[in-house]
XYZ file of C-alpha atoms in Angstrom:
565
model
C -0.044 -0.013 0.055
C 2.705 2.395 0.832
C 4.554 1.766 -2.473
C 1.401 2.270 -4.359
C 0.664 5.444 -2.581
C 4.031 6.783 -3.258
C 3.843 5.966 -6.920
C 0.464 7.799 -7.054
C 1.979 10.817 -5.248
C 4.787 10.849 -7.760
C 2.342 10.757 -10.674
C 0.436 13.610 -9.273
C 3.551 15.671 -8.572
C 4.781 15.055 -12.221
C 1.214 16.182 -13.545
C 1.374 19.357 -11.472
C 5.000 20.029 -12.550
C 3.997 19.703 -16.301
C 1.084 21.991 -15.781
C 3.271 24.571 -14.117
C 5.764 24.465 -16.807
C 3.121 24.940 -19.532
C 1.901 27.980 -17.647
C 5.376 29.384 -17.464
C 5.892 29.002 -21.243
C 2.601 30.806 -21.902
C 3.597 33.721 -19.719
C 7.102 33.905 -21.273
C 5.576 33.990 -24.725
C 3.077 36.710 -23.730
C 5.812 38.921 -22.161
C 8.334 40.853 -24.284
C 11.703 39.036 -24.755
C 14.915 40.773 -23.732
C 17.151 42.006 -26.638
C 19.574 39.310 -27.786
C 23.230 39.591 -26.952
C 25.508 40.764 -29.590
C 27.412 38.038 -31.301
C 30.634 38.644 -32.978
C 30.613 37.998 -36.728
C 33.604 35.963 -37.722
C 33.168 36.936 -41.376
C 33.070 40.771 -40.746
C 36.831 41.230 -41.538
C 36.517 39.393 -44.870
C 33.909 41.498 -46.690
C 33.955 45.095 -45.636
C 31.895 47.833 -47.375
C 32.173 51.522 -47.290
C 28.495 51.825 -47.579
C 27.003 48.384 -47.098
C 24.123 49.722 -45.028
C 22.396 51.823 -47.615
C 19.042 51.815 -45.915
C 20.760 53.106 -42.768
C 22.497 55.933 -44.767
C 19.193 56.919 -46.442
C 17.562 57.193 -43.047
C 20.370 59.418 -41.945
C 19.987 61.583 -45.071
C 16.231 61.871 -44.431
C 16.872 62.863 -40.839
C 19.400 65.321 -41.882
C 17.215 66.896 -44.483
C 14.340 67.094 -42.040
C 16.568 68.890 -39.508
C 17.691 71.366 -42.141
C 13.959 71.979 -43.021
C 13.080 72.561 -39.446
C 15.955 74.940 -39.020
C 14.729 77.237 -41.804
C 16.140 75.419 -44.850
C 19.675 76.651 -44.287
C 21.244 73.439 -45.915
C 24.612 73.761 -47.423
C 24.688 72.867 -51.097
C 27.587 71.906 -53.179
C 28.429 73.132 -56.739
C 25.987 70.674 -58.358
C 23.093 72.006 -56.343
C 22.917 68.728 -54.297
C 23.399 68.799 -50.545
C 26.880 67.670 -49.582
C 27.122 64.031 -48.548
C 29.938 63.182 -46.272
C 28.696 59.833 -45.002
C 31.505 57.851 -46.817
C 34.271 60.127 -45.320
C 32.615 59.915 -41.897
C 32.395 56.096 -42.026
C 35.974 55.919 -43.052
C 37.081 58.061 -40.036
C 34.902 56.045 -37.629
C 32.422 58.954 -37.119
C 29.259 58.374 -35.111
C 28.468 56.392 -32.084
C 27.647 52.664 -32.707
C 29.003 52.730 -36.340
C 31.666 50.156 -37.048
C 35.052 51.397 -38.291
C 35.041 49.716 -41.587
C 38.205 50.078 -43.773
C 38.027 49.200 -47.422
C 40.793 46.943 -48.716
C 42.748 48.405 -51.623
C 44.160 46.121 -54.334
C 45.963 46.516 -57.622
C 45.614 42.914 -58.795
C 41.918 43.005 -59.825
C 41.173 39.969 -62.107
C 38.187 41.751 -63.771
C 39.932 44.849 -65.246
C 39.907 43.205 -68.694
C 36.005 43.237 -68.638
C 35.935 47.085 -68.629
C 34.383 48.324 -71.939
C 35.167 51.960 -72.718
C 33.075 51.934 -75.780
C 29.789 51.928 -73.761
C 30.881 54.515 -71.221
C 28.953 57.814 -71.594
C 29.008 60.255 -68.735
C 27.116 63.072 -70.568
C 23.769 62.124 -69.112
C 22.206 62.816 -65.736
C 23.710 60.810 -62.840
C 20.537 58.939 -61.817
C 20.147 55.228 -60.915
C 18.543 53.337 -63.681
C 16.450 51.413 -61.130
C 15.634 53.861 -58.334
C 15.997 57.040 -60.272
C 17.900 58.593 -57.242
C 20.946 60.768 -57.641
C 22.429 59.842 -54.223
C 25.489 57.660 -54.060
C 25.394 56.564 -57.783
C 27.836 54.201 -59.385
C 28.427 53.493 -63.085
C 29.065 49.870 -64.109
C 32.309 50.003 -66.263
C 31.207 46.840 -68.124
C 27.740 47.806 -69.533
C 27.849 51.617 -68.708
C 24.603 51.687 -66.737
C 24.002 53.629 -63.443
C 23.108 52.001 -60.165
C 22.801 53.288 -56.598
C 24.952 52.129 -53.806
C 27.230 49.110 -53.552
C 26.104 47.423 -50.210
C 24.593 43.974 -50.007
C 21.095 45.410 -50.520
C 21.978 47.947 -53.217
C 21.097 47.786 -56.933
C 24.759 47.878 -57.939
C 25.486 44.758 -55.775
C 22.558 42.911 -57.278
C 23.529 43.831 -60.734
C 27.073 42.397 -60.067
C 25.583 39.077 -59.018
C 22.926 38.835 -61.752
C 24.938 40.194 -64.752
C 28.501 39.092 -63.540
C 29.631 42.683 -63.909
C 32.252 43.479 -61.237
C 33.896 46.888 -61.794
C 32.129 50.101 -60.666
C 33.103 53.746 -60.377
C 31.548 56.159 -57.890
C 30.415 59.133 -60.022
C 31.133 61.648 -57.280
C 34.371 60.469 -55.733
C 35.745 58.743 -58.818
C 36.756 55.727 -56.658
C 36.608 52.381 -58.423
C 35.316 49.232 -56.628
C 35.021 45.543 -57.354
C 31.662 44.033 -56.517
C 30.546 41.797 -54.773
C 34.001 41.387 -53.139
C 33.837 45.003 -52.061
C 37.551 46.018 -52.318
C 38.747 49.292 -53.928
C 40.715 48.963 -57.217
C 43.911 51.109 -57.232
C 45.138 50.912 -60.833
C 46.535 53.799 -62.927
C 45.073 52.251 -66.063
C 41.682 53.596 -65.047
C 42.814 57.261 -64.904
C 41.559 57.795 -68.549
C 37.981 57.048 -67.398
C 38.293 59.437 -64.582
C 39.467 62.130 -66.932
C 36.419 61.530 -69.184
C 34.125 61.590 -66.121
C 35.579 64.837 -64.921
C 37.813 66.609 -67.395
C 40.447 68.729 -65.617
C 42.791 71.383 -66.946
C 45.997 72.914 -65.499
C 46.347 76.672 -65.989
C 49.287 76.141 -68.183
C 47.197 73.896 -70.514
C 44.420 76.636 -70.640
C 46.917 79.246 -71.774
C 48.120 77.098 -74.584
C 44.743 75.982 -75.882
C 44.671 78.576 -78.736
C 48.160 77.431 -79.902
C 47.328 73.757 -79.984
C 46.969 72.456 -83.535
C 46.985 68.671 -82.772
C 43.943 66.544 -83.486
C 42.651 64.063 -80.974
C 41.547 60.439 -81.625
C 38.417 58.856 -80.187
C 38.093 55.159 -79.294
C 36.366 54.347 -82.676
C 39.307 55.660 -84.472
C 37.807 58.948 -85.625
C 39.737 62.191 -85.262
C 38.397 65.269 -83.832
C 39.561 68.767 -82.937
C 39.246 69.775 -79.167
C 36.931 72.729 -79.089
C 35.506 71.813 -82.467
C 33.378 68.849 -81.363
C 29.743 68.382 -82.508
C 26.793 68.640 -80.014
C 23.800 66.269 -80.025
C 20.459 67.829 -81.033
C 18.215 66.404 -78.386
C 14.924 67.244 -80.257
C 14.954 70.779 -81.556
C 17.770 72.080 -79.295
C 19.839 73.591 -82.233
C 19.257 77.012 -80.792
C 21.205 76.006 -77.643
C 23.959 74.235 -79.635
C 24.802 77.295 -81.888
C 24.840 79.564 -78.692
C 27.216 77.260 -76.947
C 29.492 76.949 -79.938
C 29.646 80.709 -80.294
C 30.494 81.317 -76.555
C 33.236 78.699 -76.690
C 35.200 81.104 -79.060
C 35.209 83.829 -76.248
C 38.662 83.188 -74.862
C 38.329 84.776 -71.303
C 34.939 83.193 -70.783
C 36.194 79.718 -71.924
C 39.281 79.979 -69.724
C 37.288 81.126 -66.661
C 34.918 77.970 -66.899
C 37.859 75.523 -67.585
C 39.020 76.040 -64.054
C 36.274 75.027 -61.518
C 38.016 76.907 -58.729
C 36.906 80.182 -60.354
C 33.302 79.484 -59.616
C 33.300 77.167 -56.714
C 31.525 79.766 -54.641
C 28.515 79.630 -56.808
C 25.568 77.403 -55.839
C 23.932 77.597 -59.098
C 23.526 74.210 -60.963
C 23.436 76.114 -64.268
C 26.914 77.640 -63.756
C 28.566 74.269 -62.764
C 26.778 72.476 -65.658
C 28.021 75.095 -68.155
C 31.547 74.705 -66.724
C 31.257 70.935 -67.006
C 30.098 71.267 -70.706
C 32.948 73.615 -71.571
C 35.556 71.159 -70.142
C 34.047 68.330 -72.111
C 34.144 70.249 -75.360
C 37.760 71.258 -74.980
C 38.994 67.971 -73.552
C 41.700 66.217 -75.540
C 41.004 62.731 -74.209
C 37.394 62.073 -74.894
C 36.265 58.614 -75.755
C 34.106 60.001 -78.652
C 34.193 62.931 -81.038
C 30.903 64.586 -79.875
C 29.366 65.700 -76.644
C 25.776 65.587 -75.445
C 24.579 68.693 -73.608
C 21.721 66.765 -71.815
C 22.688 67.746 -68.285
C 23.147 71.441 -69.282
C 19.712 71.373 -70.927
C 18.241 69.993 -67.826
C 19.688 72.833 -65.827
C 18.382 75.253 -68.399
C 14.838 73.956 -68.147
C 14.921 74.321 -64.379
C 16.583 77.697 -64.234
C 14.305 79.152 -66.969
C 11.184 77.488 -65.504
C 10.751 75.664 -68.800
C 10.760 78.881 -70.877
C 13.584 77.053 -72.864
C 13.051 73.275 -73.011
C 13.694 70.073 -75.007
C 11.335 69.596 -77.930
C 10.519 73.411 -78.359
C 12.279 75.471 -80.830
C 13.353 78.879 -79.421
C 15.141 81.972 -80.561
C 18.942 81.936 -80.042
C 18.996 85.685 -79.475
C 16.511 85.449 -76.657
C 18.387 82.370 -75.170
C 21.746 84.143 -75.504
C 20.312 87.181 -73.642
C 18.737 85.024 -70.958
C 21.871 82.769 -70.533
C 24.344 85.743 -70.251
C 22.086 87.642 -67.689
C 21.435 84.489 -65.636
C 25.125 83.498 -65.539
C 26.007 87.108 -64.399
C 23.370 87.122 -61.708
C 24.878 83.756 -60.437
C 28.409 84.874 -60.611
C 28.354 88.571 -59.759
C 30.396 89.963 -56.905
C 29.424 92.715 -54.429
C 30.661 95.389 -57.006
C 28.177 93.785 -59.679
C 31.084 92.509 -61.748
C 31.481 89.157 -63.370
C 33.236 87.447 -66.292
C 30.099 88.035 -68.339
C 30.149 91.830 -67.840
C 33.883 91.981 -68.273
C 33.484 90.341 -71.738
C 30.398 91.646 -73.239
C 29.128 94.818 -71.355
C 29.321 98.185 -73.221
C 27.515 101.529 -72.658
C 25.058 103.508 -74.661
C 24.028 107.038 -74.478
C 20.280 107.158 -75.167
C 18.544 110.518 -76.153
C 14.785 110.072 -75.953
C 12.308 112.680 -77.420
C 8.739 112.473 -76.172
C 5.742 114.727 -77.166
C 4.423 116.240 -73.971
C 0.796 115.668 -74.204
C 0.174 117.524 -70.936
C 1.863 120.644 -72.292
C -0.141 120.531 -75.522
C -3.383 120.362 -73.570
C -2.403 123.171 -71.364
C -1.363 125.133 -74.339
C -4.771 124.701 -75.929
C -6.734 125.524 -72.774
C -4.652 128.328 -71.626
C -5.352 131.835 -72.647
C -1.679 132.605 -72.591
C -0.179 130.790 -75.572
C 3.230 130.844 -73.908
C 2.409 129.220 -70.618
C 5.153 127.279 -68.938
C 5.088 123.631 -68.098
C 6.866 121.659 -65.330
C 8.869 118.676 -66.347
C 9.580 116.107 -63.752
C 12.166 113.869 -65.483
C 14.996 116.254 -65.817
C 14.393 116.753 -69.409
C 14.637 119.709 -71.689
C 11.571 121.210 -73.231
C 11.697 122.178 -76.915
C 8.352 123.217 -78.545
C 6.181 120.578 -76.638
C 9.060 117.891 -76.914
C 10.617 116.462 -73.805
C 14.213 115.328 -74.217
C 15.770 112.844 -71.856
C 19.362 111.800 -71.967
C 20.635 108.702 -70.087
C 23.379 106.097 -69.965
C 22.446 102.410 -70.487
C 24.567 99.243 -70.389
C 24.198 96.606 -73.004
C 25.413 93.124 -73.725
C 24.216 92.973 -77.359
C 23.188 95.554 -80.108
C 20.078 95.111 -82.142
C 20.390 96.218 -85.741
C 17.403 96.914 -88.020
C 17.281 95.591 -91.498
C 15.686 97.549 -94.349
C 12.300 96.133 -95.446
C 12.403 93.712 -98.414
C 10.754 94.897 -101.711
C 6.919 94.104 -101.867
C 6.989 93.394 -105.675
C 8.612 90.733 -107.881
C 11.059 91.512 -110.708
C 10.554 90.654 -114.386
C 11.838 87.186 -113.806
C 8.847 86.663 -111.316
C 11.202 86.228 -108.460
C 11.581 88.307 -105.392
C 14.712 90.393 -105.305
C 16.739 89.650 -102.226
C 18.320 92.992 -101.271
C 21.720 93.341 -99.740
C 22.855 95.950 -97.196
C 26.350 96.751 -95.932
C 26.879 96.329 -92.135
C 28.086 99.950 -91.993
C 24.663 101.241 -93.174
C 22.680 99.605 -90.357
C 25.384 100.507 -87.820
C 24.428 104.091 -88.401
C 21.642 103.560 -85.886
C 24.311 104.086 -83.185
C 25.966 107.281 -84.629
C 24.080 109.580 -82.186
C 22.186 111.379 -84.978
C 20.025 108.826 -86.732
C 16.521 108.698 -85.365
C 14.767 105.534 -84.369
C 10.996 105.593 -84.075
C 9.679 103.679 -81.016
C 6.130 102.787 -80.291
C 6.190 101.100 -77.085
C 5.804 101.779 -74.166
C 4.960 105.137 -75.746
C 5.600 106.839 -78.905
C 9.103 108.445 -78.902
C 12.048 109.250 -81.065
C 15.363 107.659 -79.981
C 19.029 108.408 -80.723
C 21.824 106.101 -79.652
C 25.426 106.658 -79.235
C 28.195 104.029 -78.143
C 30.071 105.587 -75.236
C 31.999 102.543 -74.285
C 32.905 99.531 -76.431
C 33.031 95.960 -75.014
C 35.814 93.518 -75.529
C 33.434 91.229 -77.316
C 30.784 92.838 -79.372
C 27.456 90.770 -79.986
C 25.371 92.108 -82.936
C 21.850 90.915 -83.542
C 20.117 91.432 -86.899
C 16.306 91.839 -86.417
C 15.131 89.290 -89.042
C 11.854 88.250 -87.564
C 8.685 90.383 -87.137
C 5.874 89.148 -85.193
C 2.163 90.268 -85.582
C -1.103 88.896 -84.357
C -1.350 86.437 -87.175
C 2.167 85.082 -88.190
C 5.941 85.587 -88.042
C 7.613 87.227 -91.017
C 11.291 86.865 -91.927
C 13.261 89.370 -93.608
C 15.671 87.716 -96.241
C 17.978 90.665 -96.612
C 21.682 89.786 -96.842
C 24.114 91.763 -94.788
C 27.531 92.354 -96.244
C 30.306 92.402 -93.364
C 33.952 92.052 -93.140
C 35.370 88.958 -91.454
C 38.481 90.757 -90.324
C 39.304 94.289 -89.383
C 35.915 95.842 -88.726
C 36.834 99.516 -87.890
C 33.968 101.042 -85.970
C 35.415 104.545 -85.700
C 34.991 105.089 -89.353
C 31.275 104.791 -89.217
C 30.178 105.703 -85.565
C 31.511 108.381 -83.283
C 33.295 106.918 -80.331
C 34.350 108.394 -77.074
C 37.770 109.879 -76.642
C 39.906 107.544 -74.662
C 41.419 108.514 -71.388
C 45.169 109.357 -71.008
C 47.575 106.655 -71.495
C 44.894 104.627 -73.121
C 44.484 103.638 -76.829
C 41.181 103.661 -78.629
C 40.417 100.039 -79.491
C 37.775 100.187 -82.255
C 38.935 97.422 -84.519
C 37.163 93.966 -84.322
C 37.517 90.487 -85.981
C 34.582 88.166 -86.396
C 34.793 84.889 -84.402
C 31.220 83.426 -84.607
C 28.367 83.915 -87.059
C 24.945 82.328 -86.279
C 22.597 81.917 -89.379
C 19.099 80.854 -89.843
C 17.951 78.782 -92.877
C 14.413 77.999 -93.914
C 11.025 79.489 -92.962
C 10.411 81.407 -89.818
C 8.742 78.568 -87.856
C 10.239 75.605 -89.626
C 13.870 76.613 -90.138
C 17.080 75.472 -88.376
C 20.243 77.201 -87.159
C 23.894 76.680 -87.881
C 26.984 78.588 -86.850
C 30.330 79.499 -88.437
C 33.216 79.704 -85.951
C 36.922 80.338 -86.206
C 39.644 78.132 -84.779
C 42.347 80.596 -83.547
C 45.227 78.222 -83.588
C 45.072 77.989 -87.455
C 42.723 80.953 -88.193
C 40.496 78.392 -90.074
C 36.686 78.668 -90.252
C 34.419 75.791 -89.480
C 30.702 75.268 -90.266
C 28.889 73.539 -87.340
C 25.375 72.222 -87.278
C 24.765 69.922 -84.386
C 26.973 66.857 -84.997
C 28.057 68.091 -88.431
C 31.510 69.856 -88.352
C 33.248 70.744 -91.594
C 35.923 73.221 -92.643
C 34.781 76.099 -94.830
C 36.190 79.153 -96.605
C 35.917 82.604 -95.036
C 34.169 83.810 -98.108
C 31.246 81.392 -97.431
C 30.698 82.987 -93.898
C 29.250 86.152 -95.382
C 27.011 84.359 -98.011
C 24.324 83.484 -95.540
C 21.339 85.064 -93.696
C 23.337 86.088 -90.592
C 21.256 86.400 -87.497
C 23.757 86.943 -84.602
C 27.489 87.731 -84.641
C 30.251 87.927 -82.050
C 33.201 90.177 -82.745
C 36.468 90.153 -80.792
C 38.331 93.445 -80.131
C 41.986 93.906 -81.085
C 44.036 94.314 -78.083
C 47.232 95.616 -79.773
């Protein structure tokens, strides 16, 4: 009996113990579990990444942007208009609490360098990831040329390296080259040519010798090209931008200024930095191809002009030139309102405006005294009911009026295309020729040049707009290609002591328009200074031409360079 009772007691105790154990398990499952203890990763030293936690970096970026927004939007922007990102540098320096001090291995013996395909590399387009469309931390695959974001284990570049078997990538901002998925940095001087194409760089000694260089360069496909005379892609009716860029590339001080990024590193304007980047690509002697695409510059134009000038819509190069010069000046000007734009193109006019004083005429009619006096408020001079105002006005370009074409046809039933010398239409600025102005009010204007710029931009007013259509004036302008002497045709100011009157100019760029007003296209003749040869440029088409052919076209805008001797 005693043994049987003991056995029953044991059974009951075991049953009670099991029930208590089940109750304890339920309580533990319902209560929050404590955080697990950190376990050292034995593989952490074998595959280290500079930015393998992309999600963590993106969260930090969002937090930083939110903090800047809360502080009044006083974020610091770099030259490309994108807020500076220093997460990689901070990681390398062990910055931040709780972040691992991850050092990237550098190797020279990468076995995948022979897979790099320079034929497919094109850095002319916007630096956006082809998957996420983000412009943060973008890498270019040097095997297929596509852009991907990040290189951590969850990044698009890492995934692409596993799926496609492409292993060599370059950071488009830092120019560092990495091997994925291994994660080490490639330190090989054979990749320097790719870095030079991604970000062309010039020494000041090179810039000074550009106009003396007569050597041709060779692209990867074996074609030869002249640095500075490369064609520009027409990205759907953007020829008005191309001819303007090609013309400005002949302005030596402007070109030299934008070839050195340190000259405008203080500017936060994306337009300024995109223009400088395009200038360096046009004059680079180690390009992989013989043409350049202005895609990034066009995107900056669309944003800065609020889509006034955009891809797919033809615009006037005169309007675009005026907008571009004024915008670049506003982004570059100093406290004294000076910039490289004004130093090159700004001149000064003396404007005499004669306005009929209606108030004086009414008073004269209503007054019994025919010689009643009238008060003038603008500091003008009154001459028989005419108010004369004299003022000084700066200019960046001069507009010349063409004589109207004949209305009737000749005996051959063809319209006669008239010709006019440039000197005849320059008389508008002799200080005596009267120009009738209707807007903003009817007035008679007289213009006189009081200061000549180093580079003179002339614009022939070929197009006349009315309420129904745009009419084009086909009049040909005869002009000298070299030695345009202005003092023989317009009065110029007397130079100051110890200064010489520089009034002689040479043509360096001539933009012409062909075709109908709304359906035509633009091309430009430019001069290569090193050989004093002329080239005709129309988008990707570049060909040498004779100086005599430059004047046999419907010129629309010209740039003249002043003699400095």
